[in-house]
Amino acid sequence: MFWLSGKPRVKYFEYALLSIHRTLARITLTMKKIILLGIVLASNLCFSQENPFTTLKYDQIIAFEFSPHSIVTFEKLVKEFPEKIDQTKVLTQSEKDKIINLLLSPKTYGGYTAQCFDPHFALIFLDEGEEVAIIKVCISCNYLKSTFRIPAMHEQKLYSGTDYEIDAIGFSKGARKDFQEFLKEIGFT
């Protein structure tokens, strides 16, 4: 340790350590600011996407009850498989609000799903008669498929913290009951 033997070198070493300490403190402060900015931006992005229905341009929601079939689009259902349609209903504003609130609630999701998907119920979102989105629901299989992202479906996880972590997109027990009640309220079986 010959380089510490002289007083000028010791002072220089102490000065260097002090300088490094101050630099680290500044970096740490800068990093804290960057992390805080990241958190603010991420939360803004997340919260601004909480309701995809505010950016989805539609003027009508039609509920369909149908026999199971791999329905891809509204047009295909109506034009190629009209015999599969059991009932249709144009939703009122209060019915729209009720189903949208159910779809947006994190309490709706969190359960397991079946591997099958045989929906009997769909919501078709139309803008001037053109399909803009579709949500197919299978209460028996315990989940839905949507043509657009519903953030609440991805908030809860199954097998959290493992290599097998997945979104808990299955309906909660309460949501299954809520869907069944909604279907009865609009006159579906």
Short mmCIF file of N, CA and C in Angstrom, two decimals:
data_model
loop_
_atom_site.label_atom_id
_atom_site.label_comp_id
_atom_site.label_asym_id
_atom_site.label_seq_id
_atom_site.Cartn_x
_atom_site.Cartn_y
_atom_site.Cartn_z
N MET A 1 0.82 -1.18 0.00
CA MET A 1 0.00 0.00 0.00
C MET A 1 0.87 1.25 0.00
N PHE A 2 1.85 1.24 -0.87
CA PHE A 2 2.76 2.37 -0.94
C PHE A 2 2.07 3.65 -1.38
N TRP A 3 0.99 3.51 -2.13
CA TRP A 3 0.33 4.71 -2.64
C TRP A 3 -0.43 5.47 -1.58
N LEU A 4 -0.65 4.86 -0.38
CA LEU A 4 -1.26 5.57 0.73
C LEU A 4 -0.24 6.15 1.69
N SER A 5 1.04 5.94 1.43
CA SER A 5 2.07 6.32 2.39
C SER A 5 2.27 7.83 2.49
N GLY A 6 2.09 8.57 1.44
CA GLY A 6 2.30 10.01 1.50
C GLY A 6 1.01 10.75 1.78
N LYS A 7 1.13 11.85 2.55
CA LYS A 7 -0.06 12.62 2.90
C LYS A 7 -0.79 13.18 1.68
N PRO A 8 -0.11 13.70 0.66
CA PRO A 8 -0.85 14.23 -0.48
C PRO A 8 -1.69 13.15 -1.16
N ARG A 9 -1.11 11.95 -1.23
CA ARG A 9 -1.86 10.87 -1.85
C ARG A 9 -3.07 10.48 -1.02
N VAL A 10 -2.95 10.48 0.31
CA VAL A 10 -4.07 10.15 1.18
C VAL A 10 -5.18 11.19 1.00
N LYS A 11 -4.80 12.47 0.98
CA LYS A 11 -5.81 13.50 0.79
C LYS A 11 -6.48 13.35 -0.58
N TYR A 12 -5.68 13.03 -1.60
CA TYR A 12 -6.23 12.84 -2.92
C TYR A 12 -7.19 11.64 -2.92
N PHE A 13 -6.80 10.58 -2.23
CA PHE A 13 -7.63 9.39 -2.13
C PHE A 13 -8.95 9.70 -1.42
N GLU A 14 -8.85 10.46 -0.29
CA GLU A 14 -10.06 10.85 0.43
C GLU A 14 -10.95 11.73 -0.45
N TYR A 15 -10.32 12.63 -1.19
CA TYR A 15 -11.07 13.50 -2.10
C TYR A 15 -11.76 12.66 -3.19
N ALA A 16 -11.06 11.68 -3.71
CA ALA A 16 -11.61 10.81 -4.74
C ALA A 16 -12.80 10.02 -4.19
N LEU A 17 -12.63 9.47 -2.98
CA LEU A 17 -13.74 8.74 -2.35
C LEU A 17 -14.95 9.64 -2.13
N LEU A 18 -14.69 10.85 -1.65
CA LEU A 18 -15.77 11.80 -1.42
C LEU A 18 -16.44 12.16 -2.75
N SER A 19 -15.66 12.35 -3.78
CA SER A 19 -16.20 12.66 -5.10
C SER A 19 -17.06 11.51 -5.63
N ILE A 20 -16.57 10.29 -5.48
CA ILE A 20 -17.34 9.11 -5.90
C ILE A 20 -18.63 9.03 -5.12
N HIS A 21 -18.56 9.27 -3.80
CA HIS A 21 -19.76 9.22 -2.97
C HIS A 21 -20.80 10.25 -3.44
N ARG A 22 -20.33 11.47 -3.70
CA ARG A 22 -21.26 12.51 -4.18
C ARG A 22 -21.85 12.14 -5.54
N THR A 23 -21.04 11.59 -6.42
CA THR A 23 -21.52 11.17 -7.75
C THR A 23 -22.57 10.08 -7.62
N LEU A 24 -22.29 9.11 -6.76
CA LEU A 24 -23.27 8.04 -6.54
C LEU A 24 -24.56 8.59 -5.96
N ALA A 25 -24.44 9.55 -5.07
CA ALA A 25 -25.64 10.16 -4.49
C ALA A 25 -26.45 10.87 -5.58
N ARG A 26 -25.75 11.57 -6.49
CA ARG A 26 -26.44 12.23 -7.60
C ARG A 26 -27.06 11.21 -8.55
N ILE A 27 -26.34 10.15 -8.83
CA ILE A 27 -26.88 9.11 -9.71
C ILE A 27 -28.10 8.48 -9.06
N THR A 28 -28.00 8.22 -7.76
CA THR A 28 -29.12 7.63 -7.06
C THR A 28 -30.33 8.56 -7.11
N LEU A 29 -30.11 9.85 -6.93
CA LEU A 29 -31.20 10.81 -7.00
C LEU A 29 -31.78 10.83 -8.42
N THR A 30 -30.91 10.81 -9.41
CA THR A 30 -31.37 10.78 -10.80
C THR A 30 -32.14 9.50 -11.08
N MET A 31 -31.60 8.38 -10.60
CA MET A 31 -32.29 7.10 -10.80
C MET A 31 -33.67 7.12 -10.12
N LYS A 32 -33.74 7.71 -8.92
CA LYS A 32 -35.03 7.81 -8.24
C LYS A 32 -36.02 8.62 -9.08
N LYS A 33 -35.53 9.70 -9.67
CA LYS A 33 -36.40 10.52 -10.52
C LYS A 33 -36.86 9.73 -11.74
N ILE A 34 -35.94 8.97 -12.34
CA ILE A 34 -36.28 8.17 -13.53
C ILE A 34 -37.29 7.09 -13.15
N ILE A 35 -37.08 6.43 -12.03
CA ILE A 35 -38.01 5.39 -11.58
C ILE A 35 -39.38 5.99 -11.30
N LEU A 36 -39.41 7.13 -10.62
CA LEU A 36 -40.67 7.80 -10.33
C LEU A 36 -41.38 8.21 -11.62
N LEU A 37 -40.63 8.74 -12.58
CA LEU A 37 -41.21 9.11 -13.87
C LEU A 37 -41.77 7.87 -14.57
N GLY A 38 -41.03 6.77 -14.51
CA GLY A 38 -41.50 5.52 -15.11
C GLY A 38 -42.80 5.05 -14.48
N ILE A 39 -42.88 5.14 -13.15
CA ILE A 39 -44.09 4.72 -12.45
C ILE A 39 -45.27 5.60 -12.84
N VAL A 40 -45.04 6.89 -12.91
CA VAL A 40 -46.12 7.82 -13.29
C VAL A 40 -46.58 7.54 -14.72
N LEU A 41 -45.63 7.36 -15.64
CA LEU A 41 -46.01 7.08 -17.03
C LEU A 41 -46.74 5.75 -17.15
N ALA A 42 -46.24 4.73 -16.46
CA ALA A 42 -46.89 3.42 -16.52
C ALA A 42 -48.29 3.47 -15.95
N SER A 43 -48.46 4.18 -14.84
CA SER A 43 -49.80 4.26 -14.25
C SER A 43 -50.74 5.04 -15.15
N ASN A 44 -50.23 6.09 -15.81
CA ASN A 44 -51.07 6.82 -16.75
C ASN A 44 -51.48 5.94 -17.91
N LEU A 45 -50.55 5.17 -18.43
CA LEU A 45 -50.88 4.27 -19.53
C LEU A 45 -51.91 3.24 -19.10
N CYS A 46 -51.70 2.67 -17.91
CA CYS A 46 -52.64 1.64 -17.42
C CYS A 46 -54.02 2.23 -17.18
N PHE A 47 -54.07 3.35 -16.46
CA PHE A 47 -55.37 3.90 -16.10
C PHE A 47 -56.08 4.50 -17.31
N SER A 48 -55.33 4.99 -18.28
CA SER A 48 -55.98 5.54 -19.46
C SER A 48 -56.57 4.44 -20.32
N GLN A 49 -56.16 3.19 -20.10
CA GLN A 49 -56.69 2.09 -20.88
C GLN A 49 -57.69 1.26 -20.09
N GLU A 50 -58.12 1.75 -18.94
CA GLU A 50 -59.04 0.98 -18.11
C GLU A 50 -60.37 0.75 -18.80
N ASN A 51 -60.82 1.68 -19.61
CA ASN A 51 -62.11 1.53 -20.25
C ASN A 51 -61.97 1.60 -21.77
N PRO A 52 -61.79 0.46 -22.41
CA PRO A 52 -61.64 0.47 -23.87
C PRO A 52 -62.91 0.89 -24.59
N PHE A 53 -64.03 0.89 -23.89
CA PHE A 53 -65.29 1.27 -24.51
C PHE A 53 -65.37 2.76 -24.79
N THR A 54 -64.50 3.55 -24.13
CA THR A 54 -64.50 4.99 -24.40
C THR A 54 -63.84 5.31 -25.73
N THR A 55 -62.96 4.44 -26.20
CA THR A 55 -62.30 4.68 -27.49
C THR A 55 -62.90 3.85 -28.62
N LEU A 56 -63.72 2.88 -28.27
CA LEU A 56 -64.38 2.05 -29.27
C LEU A 56 -65.57 2.83 -29.83
N LYS A 57 -65.55 3.07 -31.14
CA LYS A 57 -66.63 3.84 -31.75
C LYS A 57 -67.75 2.89 -32.16
N TYR A 58 -68.87 2.98 -31.46
CA TYR A 58 -70.03 2.14 -31.77
C TYR A 58 -71.30 2.91 -31.43
N ASP A 59 -72.37 2.59 -32.12
CA ASP A 59 -73.64 3.25 -31.83
C ASP A 59 -74.71 2.25 -31.39
N GLN A 60 -74.37 0.98 -31.41
CA GLN A 60 -75.36 -0.04 -31.07
C GLN A 60 -74.65 -1.30 -30.57
N ILE A 61 -75.27 -1.94 -29.58
CA ILE A 61 -74.81 -3.26 -29.15
C ILE A 61 -75.98 -4.22 -29.31
N ILE A 62 -75.74 -5.30 -30.05
CA ILE A 62 -76.77 -6.32 -30.21
C ILE A 62 -76.30 -7.57 -29.48
N ALA A 63 -77.17 -8.08 -28.62
CA ALA A 63 -76.88 -9.34 -27.92
C ALA A 63 -77.46 -10.47 -28.75
N PHE A 64 -76.69 -11.54 -28.88
CA PHE A 64 -77.11 -12.73 -29.62
C PHE A 64 -77.05 -13.93 -28.71
N GLU A 65 -78.09 -14.72 -28.77
CA GLU A 65 -78.06 -16.04 -28.14
C GLU A 65 -78.10 -17.02 -29.30
N PHE A 66 -77.18 -17.96 -29.33
CA PHE A 66 -77.10 -18.86 -30.47
C PHE A 66 -76.63 -20.24 -30.04
N SER A 67 -76.85 -21.19 -30.93
CA SER A 67 -76.36 -22.55 -30.72
C SER A 67 -74.85 -22.51 -30.91
N PRO A 68 -74.11 -23.32 -30.16
CA PRO A 68 -72.64 -23.27 -30.26
C PRO A 68 -72.16 -23.47 -31.69
N HIS A 69 -71.24 -22.63 -32.05
CA HIS A 69 -70.62 -22.71 -33.36
C HIS A 69 -69.43 -21.77 -33.33
N SER A 70 -68.43 -22.05 -34.09
CA SER A 70 -67.25 -21.18 -34.11
C SER A 70 -67.54 -19.94 -34.95
N ILE A 71 -68.35 -19.06 -34.39
CA ILE A 71 -68.74 -17.84 -35.09
C ILE A 71 -67.54 -16.90 -35.13
N VAL A 72 -67.17 -16.48 -36.31
CA VAL A 72 -66.03 -15.60 -36.46
C VAL A 72 -66.48 -14.15 -36.50
N THR A 73 -67.49 -13.86 -37.32
CA THR A 73 -67.97 -12.48 -37.45
C THR A 73 -69.49 -12.44 -37.42
N PHE A 74 -69.98 -11.27 -37.15
CA PHE A 74 -71.41 -11.02 -37.15
C PHE A 74 -72.01 -11.34 -38.52
N GLU A 75 -71.33 -10.87 -39.57
CA GLU A 75 -71.83 -11.10 -40.93
C GLU A 75 -71.94 -12.59 -41.23
N LYS A 76 -70.93 -13.35 -40.82
CA LYS A 76 -70.93 -14.78 -41.09
C LYS A 76 -72.09 -15.46 -40.35
N LEU A 77 -72.31 -15.05 -39.11
CA LEU A 77 -73.41 -15.62 -38.32
C LEU A 77 -74.74 -15.34 -39.00
N VAL A 78 -74.97 -14.11 -39.38
CA VAL A 78 -76.25 -13.71 -39.96
C VAL A 78 -76.44 -14.28 -41.37
N LYS A 79 -75.41 -14.21 -42.18
CA LYS A 79 -75.54 -14.62 -43.58
C LYS A 79 -75.43 -16.12 -43.80
N GLU A 80 -74.50 -16.77 -43.11
CA GLU A 80 -74.25 -18.18 -43.40
C GLU A 80 -74.91 -19.16 -42.42
N PHE A 81 -75.18 -18.69 -41.20
CA PHE A 81 -75.74 -19.59 -40.20
C PHE A 81 -76.94 -18.99 -39.46
N PRO A 82 -77.92 -18.43 -40.17
CA PRO A 82 -79.05 -17.80 -39.48
C PRO A 82 -79.83 -18.80 -38.61
N GLU A 83 -79.80 -20.07 -38.97
CA GLU A 83 -80.51 -21.08 -38.18
C GLU A 83 -79.89 -21.28 -36.81
N LYS A 84 -78.66 -20.82 -36.62
CA LYS A 84 -77.98 -20.96 -35.33
C LYS A 84 -78.41 -19.88 -34.34
N ILE A 85 -79.03 -18.82 -34.84
CA ILE A 85 -79.43 -17.71 -33.97
C ILE A 85 -80.75 -18.06 -33.30
N ASP A 86 -80.75 -18.08 -31.97
CA ASP A 86 -81.96 -18.36 -31.21
C ASP A 86 -82.72 -17.07 -30.91
N GLN A 87 -81.97 -16.04 -30.47
CA GLN A 87 -82.59 -14.76 -30.12
C GLN A 87 -81.59 -13.64 -30.36
N THR A 88 -82.13 -12.45 -30.62
CA THR A 88 -81.30 -11.24 -30.68
C THR A 88 -82.02 -10.14 -29.92
N LYS A 89 -81.23 -9.20 -29.44
CA LYS A 89 -81.82 -8.05 -28.75
C LYS A 89 -80.87 -6.87 -28.86
N VAL A 90 -81.43 -5.73 -29.30
CA VAL A 90 -80.68 -4.49 -29.29
C VAL A 90 -80.73 -3.98 -27.84
N LEU A 91 -79.57 -3.78 -27.25
CA LEU A 91 -79.53 -3.40 -25.84
C LEU A 91 -79.91 -1.94 -25.64
N THR A 92 -80.65 -1.70 -24.57
CA THR A 92 -80.98 -0.33 -24.16
C THR A 92 -79.75 0.28 -23.50
N GLN A 93 -79.79 1.56 -23.24
CA GLN A 93 -78.63 2.21 -22.61
C GLN A 93 -78.36 1.62 -21.22
N SER A 94 -79.40 1.36 -20.45
CA SER A 94 -79.17 0.80 -19.11
C SER A 94 -78.60 -0.62 -19.20
N GLU A 95 -79.03 -1.39 -20.19
CA GLU A 95 -78.48 -2.73 -20.39
C GLU A 95 -77.02 -2.67 -20.85
N LYS A 96 -76.72 -1.70 -21.73
CA LYS A 96 -75.34 -1.50 -22.16
C LYS A 96 -74.46 -1.17 -20.96
N ASP A 97 -74.93 -0.23 -20.14
CA ASP A 97 -74.15 0.18 -18.97
C ASP A 97 -73.91 -1.00 -18.04
N LYS A 98 -74.93 -1.80 -17.83
CA LYS A 98 -74.81 -2.94 -16.91
C LYS A 98 -73.78 -3.96 -17.41
N ILE A 99 -73.86 -4.33 -18.68
CA ILE A 99 -72.93 -5.34 -19.20
C ILE A 99 -71.51 -4.78 -19.30
N ILE A 100 -71.38 -3.52 -19.67
CA ILE A 100 -70.04 -2.92 -19.75
C ILE A 100 -69.41 -2.84 -18.38
N ASN A 101 -70.18 -2.44 -17.36
CA ASN A 101 -69.64 -2.42 -16.00
C ASN A 101 -69.21 -3.80 -15.55
N LEU A 102 -69.98 -4.81 -15.91
CA LEU A 102 -69.62 -6.18 -15.56
C LEU A 102 -68.32 -6.58 -16.26
N LEU A 103 -68.18 -6.25 -17.54
CA LEU A 103 -66.98 -6.60 -18.29
C LEU A 103 -65.74 -5.88 -17.79
N LEU A 104 -65.91 -4.65 -17.29
CA LEU A 104 -64.77 -3.85 -16.84
C LEU A 104 -64.33 -4.13 -15.41
N SER A 105 -65.17 -4.78 -14.64
CA SER A 105 -64.85 -4.99 -13.22
C SER A 105 -63.80 -6.08 -13.02
N PRO A 106 -62.74 -5.77 -12.27
CA PRO A 106 -61.75 -6.80 -11.95
C PRO A 106 -62.36 -7.95 -11.14
N LYS A 107 -63.47 -7.69 -10.46
CA LYS A 107 -64.14 -8.74 -9.67
C LYS A 107 -64.80 -9.78 -10.57
N THR A 108 -64.96 -9.47 -11.85
CA THR A 108 -65.57 -10.40 -12.80
C THR A 108 -64.64 -11.57 -13.09
N TYR A 109 -63.34 -11.33 -12.97
CA TYR A 109 -62.35 -12.32 -13.39
C TYR A 109 -61.58 -12.87 -12.18
N GLY A 110 -60.74 -13.84 -12.44
CA GLY A 110 -59.90 -14.40 -11.38
C GLY A 110 -60.04 -15.90 -11.24
N GLY A 111 -60.93 -16.49 -11.99
CA GLY A 111 -61.15 -17.93 -11.88
C GLY A 111 -60.43 -18.73 -12.96
N TYR A 112 -60.63 -20.01 -12.89
CA TYR A 112 -60.06 -20.93 -13.87
C TYR A 112 -60.99 -21.04 -15.08
N THR A 113 -60.45 -21.50 -16.18
CA THR A 113 -61.24 -21.70 -17.39
C THR A 113 -61.22 -23.17 -17.78
N ALA A 114 -62.20 -23.54 -18.58
CA ALA A 114 -62.17 -24.87 -19.19
C ALA A 114 -61.33 -24.77 -20.45
N GLN A 115 -60.93 -25.91 -20.98
CA GLN A 115 -60.14 -25.88 -22.21
C GLN A 115 -61.02 -25.69 -23.44
N CYS A 116 -62.30 -25.96 -23.30
CA CYS A 116 -63.22 -25.80 -24.43
C CYS A 116 -63.64 -24.33 -24.54
N PHE A 117 -64.29 -24.00 -25.62
CA PHE A 117 -64.94 -22.69 -25.75
C PHE A 117 -66.08 -22.83 -26.74
N ASP A 118 -67.28 -23.00 -26.20
CA ASP A 118 -68.50 -23.15 -26.99
C ASP A 118 -69.50 -22.08 -26.57
N PRO A 119 -69.28 -20.84 -27.03
CA PRO A 119 -70.14 -19.74 -26.58
C PRO A 119 -71.59 -19.89 -27.06
N HIS A 120 -72.49 -19.41 -26.22
CA HIS A 120 -73.92 -19.38 -26.56
C HIS A 120 -74.41 -17.93 -26.60
N PHE A 121 -73.55 -17.00 -26.24
CA PHE A 121 -73.95 -15.61 -26.10
C PHE A 121 -72.84 -14.73 -26.67
N ALA A 122 -73.25 -13.70 -27.40
CA ALA A 122 -72.27 -12.76 -27.96
C ALA A 122 -72.83 -11.35 -27.92
N LEU A 123 -71.93 -10.40 -27.83
CA LEU A 123 -72.26 -8.99 -27.95
C LEU A 123 -71.57 -8.49 -29.20
N ILE A 124 -72.35 -7.95 -30.11
CA ILE A 124 -71.82 -7.41 -31.35
C ILE A 124 -71.92 -5.89 -31.26
N PHE A 125 -70.79 -5.22 -31.42
CA PHE A 125 -70.75 -3.76 -31.38
C PHE A 125 -70.76 -3.27 -32.82
N LEU A 126 -71.75 -2.43 -33.13
CA LEU A 126 -71.91 -1.94 -34.49
C LEU A 126 -71.76 -0.42 -34.52
N ASP A 127 -71.21 0.06 -35.62
CA ASP A 127 -71.16 1.49 -35.89
C ASP A 127 -71.72 1.69 -37.29
N GLU A 128 -72.88 2.32 -37.34
CA GLU A 128 -73.60 2.53 -38.60
C GLU A 128 -73.79 1.21 -39.36
N GLY A 129 -74.16 0.18 -38.62
CA GLY A 129 -74.46 -1.12 -39.20
C GLY A 129 -73.27 -2.01 -39.47
N GLU A 130 -72.07 -1.51 -39.28
CA GLU A 130 -70.85 -2.29 -39.52
C GLU A 130 -70.29 -2.81 -38.20
N GLU A 131 -69.90 -4.08 -38.19
CA GLU A 131 -69.31 -4.67 -36.99
C GLU A 131 -67.96 -4.01 -36.69
N VAL A 132 -67.80 -3.55 -35.46
CA VAL A 132 -66.51 -2.98 -35.04
C VAL A 132 -65.85 -3.83 -33.97
N ALA A 133 -66.64 -4.64 -33.25
CA ALA A 133 -66.07 -5.50 -32.21
C ALA A 133 -67.08 -6.59 -31.86
N ILE A 134 -66.56 -7.66 -31.29
CA ILE A 134 -67.42 -8.75 -30.83
C ILE A 134 -66.83 -9.34 -29.56
N ILE A 135 -67.73 -9.67 -28.65
CA ILE A 135 -67.35 -10.38 -27.43
C ILE A 135 -68.21 -11.63 -27.38
N LYS A 136 -67.56 -12.78 -27.35
CA LYS A 136 -68.27 -14.05 -27.25
C LYS A 136 -68.08 -14.57 -25.83
N VAL A 137 -69.18 -15.02 -25.23
CA VAL A 137 -69.16 -15.45 -23.83
C VAL A 137 -69.61 -16.90 -23.73
N CYS A 138 -68.84 -17.69 -23.00
CA CYS A 138 -69.25 -19.06 -22.69
C CYS A 138 -69.25 -19.20 -21.17
N ILE A 139 -70.43 -19.17 -20.60
CA ILE A 139 -70.54 -19.30 -19.15
C ILE A 139 -70.11 -20.69 -18.70
N SER A 140 -70.44 -21.72 -19.48
CA SER A 140 -70.06 -23.09 -19.13
C SER A 140 -68.55 -23.26 -19.12
N CYS A 141 -67.87 -22.67 -20.08
CA CYS A 141 -66.41 -22.78 -20.17
C CYS A 141 -65.72 -21.76 -19.27
N ASN A 142 -66.51 -20.81 -18.75
CA ASN A 142 -66.08 -19.86 -17.73
C ASN A 142 -65.16 -18.75 -18.23
N TYR A 143 -65.31 -18.34 -19.48
CA TYR A 143 -64.54 -17.18 -19.94
C TYR A 143 -65.13 -16.61 -21.21
N LEU A 144 -64.55 -15.50 -21.64
CA LEU A 144 -65.00 -14.83 -22.86
C LEU A 144 -63.82 -14.59 -23.78
N LYS A 145 -64.13 -14.34 -25.04
CA LYS A 145 -63.13 -13.92 -26.01
C LYS A 145 -63.61 -12.62 -26.62
N SER A 146 -62.70 -11.69 -26.74
CA SER A 146 -63.05 -10.37 -27.25
C SER A 146 -62.09 -9.99 -28.37
N THR A 147 -62.59 -9.20 -29.32
CA THR A 147 -61.73 -8.73 -30.40
C THR A 147 -60.89 -7.53 -29.98
N PHE A 148 -61.11 -7.05 -28.76
CA PHE A 148 -60.28 -5.98 -28.22
C PHE A 148 -59.91 -6.33 -26.78
N ARG A 149 -58.86 -5.71 -26.29
CA ARG A 149 -58.32 -6.02 -24.96
C ARG A 149 -59.20 -5.40 -23.88
N ILE A 150 -59.55 -6.23 -22.90
CA ILE A 150 -60.28 -5.77 -21.72
C ILE A 150 -59.29 -5.86 -20.56
N PRO A 151 -58.77 -4.72 -20.09
CA PRO A 151 -57.69 -4.72 -19.10
C PRO A 151 -57.99 -5.51 -17.82
N ALA A 152 -59.23 -5.48 -17.35
CA ALA A 152 -59.56 -6.17 -16.10
C ALA A 152 -59.29 -7.67 -16.19
N MET A 153 -59.33 -8.23 -17.40
CA MET A 153 -59.08 -9.66 -17.57
C MET A 153 -57.64 -10.04 -17.25
N HIS A 154 -56.76 -9.06 -17.24
CA HIS A 154 -55.33 -9.34 -17.11
C HIS A 154 -54.74 -8.85 -15.79
N GLU A 155 -55.60 -8.42 -14.87
CA GLU A 155 -55.10 -7.90 -13.60
C GLU A 155 -54.72 -9.00 -12.61
N GLN A 156 -55.46 -10.07 -12.59
CA GLN A 156 -55.19 -11.15 -11.65
C GLN A 156 -54.42 -12.28 -12.34
N LYS A 157 -53.61 -12.96 -11.57
CA LYS A 157 -52.78 -14.02 -12.12
C LYS A 157 -53.02 -15.34 -11.39
N LEU A 158 -52.85 -16.41 -12.14
CA LEU A 158 -52.83 -17.75 -11.55
C LEU A 158 -51.38 -18.21 -11.56
N TYR A 159 -50.99 -18.95 -10.56
CA TYR A 159 -49.61 -19.45 -10.41
C TYR A 159 -48.61 -18.30 -10.37
N SER A 160 -48.99 -17.22 -9.72
CA SER A 160 -48.17 -16.02 -9.65
C SER A 160 -46.77 -16.32 -9.11
N GLY A 161 -45.79 -15.73 -9.74
CA GLY A 161 -44.41 -15.88 -9.31
C GLY A 161 -43.73 -17.16 -9.78
N THR A 162 -44.39 -17.91 -10.63
CA THR A 162 -43.79 -19.14 -11.14
C THR A 162 -43.58 -19.02 -12.65
N ASP A 163 -42.93 -20.00 -13.22
CA ASP A 163 -42.75 -20.03 -14.67
C ASP A 163 -44.08 -20.27 -15.39
N TYR A 164 -45.09 -20.67 -14.64
CA TYR A 164 -46.38 -21.02 -15.23
C TYR A 164 -47.43 -19.93 -15.04
N GLU A 165 -47.01 -18.73 -14.61
CA GLU A 165 -47.94 -17.64 -14.35
C GLU A 165 -48.75 -17.30 -15.60
N ILE A 166 -50.07 -17.20 -15.43
CA ILE A 166 -50.97 -16.85 -16.52
C ILE A 166 -52.02 -15.87 -16.02
N ASP A 167 -52.63 -15.15 -16.93
CA ASP A 167 -53.74 -14.26 -16.57
C ASP A 167 -54.92 -15.11 -16.12
N ALA A 168 -55.55 -14.69 -15.04
CA ALA A 168 -56.73 -15.39 -14.51
C ALA A 168 -57.97 -14.84 -15.20
N ILE A 169 -58.19 -15.25 -16.44
CA ILE A 169 -59.27 -14.69 -17.25
C ILE A 169 -60.61 -15.37 -17.00
N GLY A 170 -60.61 -16.44 -16.23
CA GLY A 170 -61.87 -17.12 -15.93
C GLY A 170 -62.76 -16.27 -15.05
N PHE A 171 -64.07 -16.48 -15.17
CA PHE A 171 -65.02 -15.71 -14.38
C PHE A 171 -64.96 -16.13 -12.91
N SER A 172 -65.22 -15.18 -12.05
CA SER A 172 -65.38 -15.49 -10.63
C SER A 172 -66.77 -16.10 -10.45
N LYS A 173 -67.01 -16.70 -9.30
CA LYS A 173 -68.33 -17.31 -9.05
C LYS A 173 -69.43 -16.25 -9.11
N GLY A 174 -69.15 -15.10 -8.54
CA GLY A 174 -70.13 -14.01 -8.57
C GLY A 174 -70.43 -13.53 -9.98
N ALA A 175 -69.40 -13.50 -10.82
CA ALA A 175 -69.60 -13.04 -12.20
C ALA A 175 -70.44 -14.02 -13.01
N ARG A 176 -70.24 -15.30 -12.77
CA ARG A 176 -71.08 -16.29 -13.49
C ARG A 176 -72.55 -16.03 -13.18
N LYS A 177 -72.82 -15.78 -11.91
CA LYS A 177 -74.20 -15.49 -11.48
C LYS A 177 -74.68 -14.18 -12.12
N ASP A 178 -73.81 -13.18 -12.15
CA ASP A 178 -74.18 -11.88 -12.75
C ASP A 178 -74.47 -12.01 -14.24
N PHE A 179 -73.67 -12.80 -14.96
CA PHE A 179 -73.94 -13.03 -16.38
C PHE A 179 -75.28 -13.73 -16.57
N GLN A 180 -75.54 -14.75 -15.76
CA GLN A 180 -76.80 -15.49 -15.88
C GLN A 180 -77.99 -14.58 -15.60
N GLU A 181 -77.87 -13.73 -14.58
CA GLU A 181 -78.95 -12.78 -14.27
C GLU A 181 -79.15 -11.79 -15.41
N PHE A 182 -78.05 -11.31 -15.99
CA PHE A 182 -78.16 -10.37 -17.12
C PHE A 182 -78.89 -11.03 -18.29
N LEU A 183 -78.53 -12.26 -18.59
CA LEU A 183 -79.18 -12.96 -19.70
C LEU A 183 -80.67 -13.12 -19.45
N LYS A 184 -81.07 -13.42 -18.22
CA LYS A 184 -82.49 -13.53 -17.88
C LYS A 184 -83.18 -12.17 -18.03
N GLU A 185 -82.52 -11.12 -17.57
CA GLU A 185 -83.10 -9.76 -17.65
C GLU A 185 -83.37 -9.33 -19.09
N ILE A 186 -82.53 -9.76 -20.03
CA ILE A 186 -82.75 -9.35 -21.42
C ILE A 186 -83.60 -10.38 -22.18
N GLY A 187 -84.08 -11.39 -21.45
CA GLY A 187 -85.00 -12.35 -22.05
C GLY A 187 -84.35 -13.56 -22.68
N PHE A 188 -83.08 -13.79 -22.40
CA PHE A 188 -82.40 -14.97 -22.95
C PHE A 188 -82.49 -16.09 -21.94
N THR A 189 -82.28 -17.32 -22.42
CA THR A 189 -82.35 -18.48 -21.52
C THR A 189 -81.03 -18.79 -20.87
#
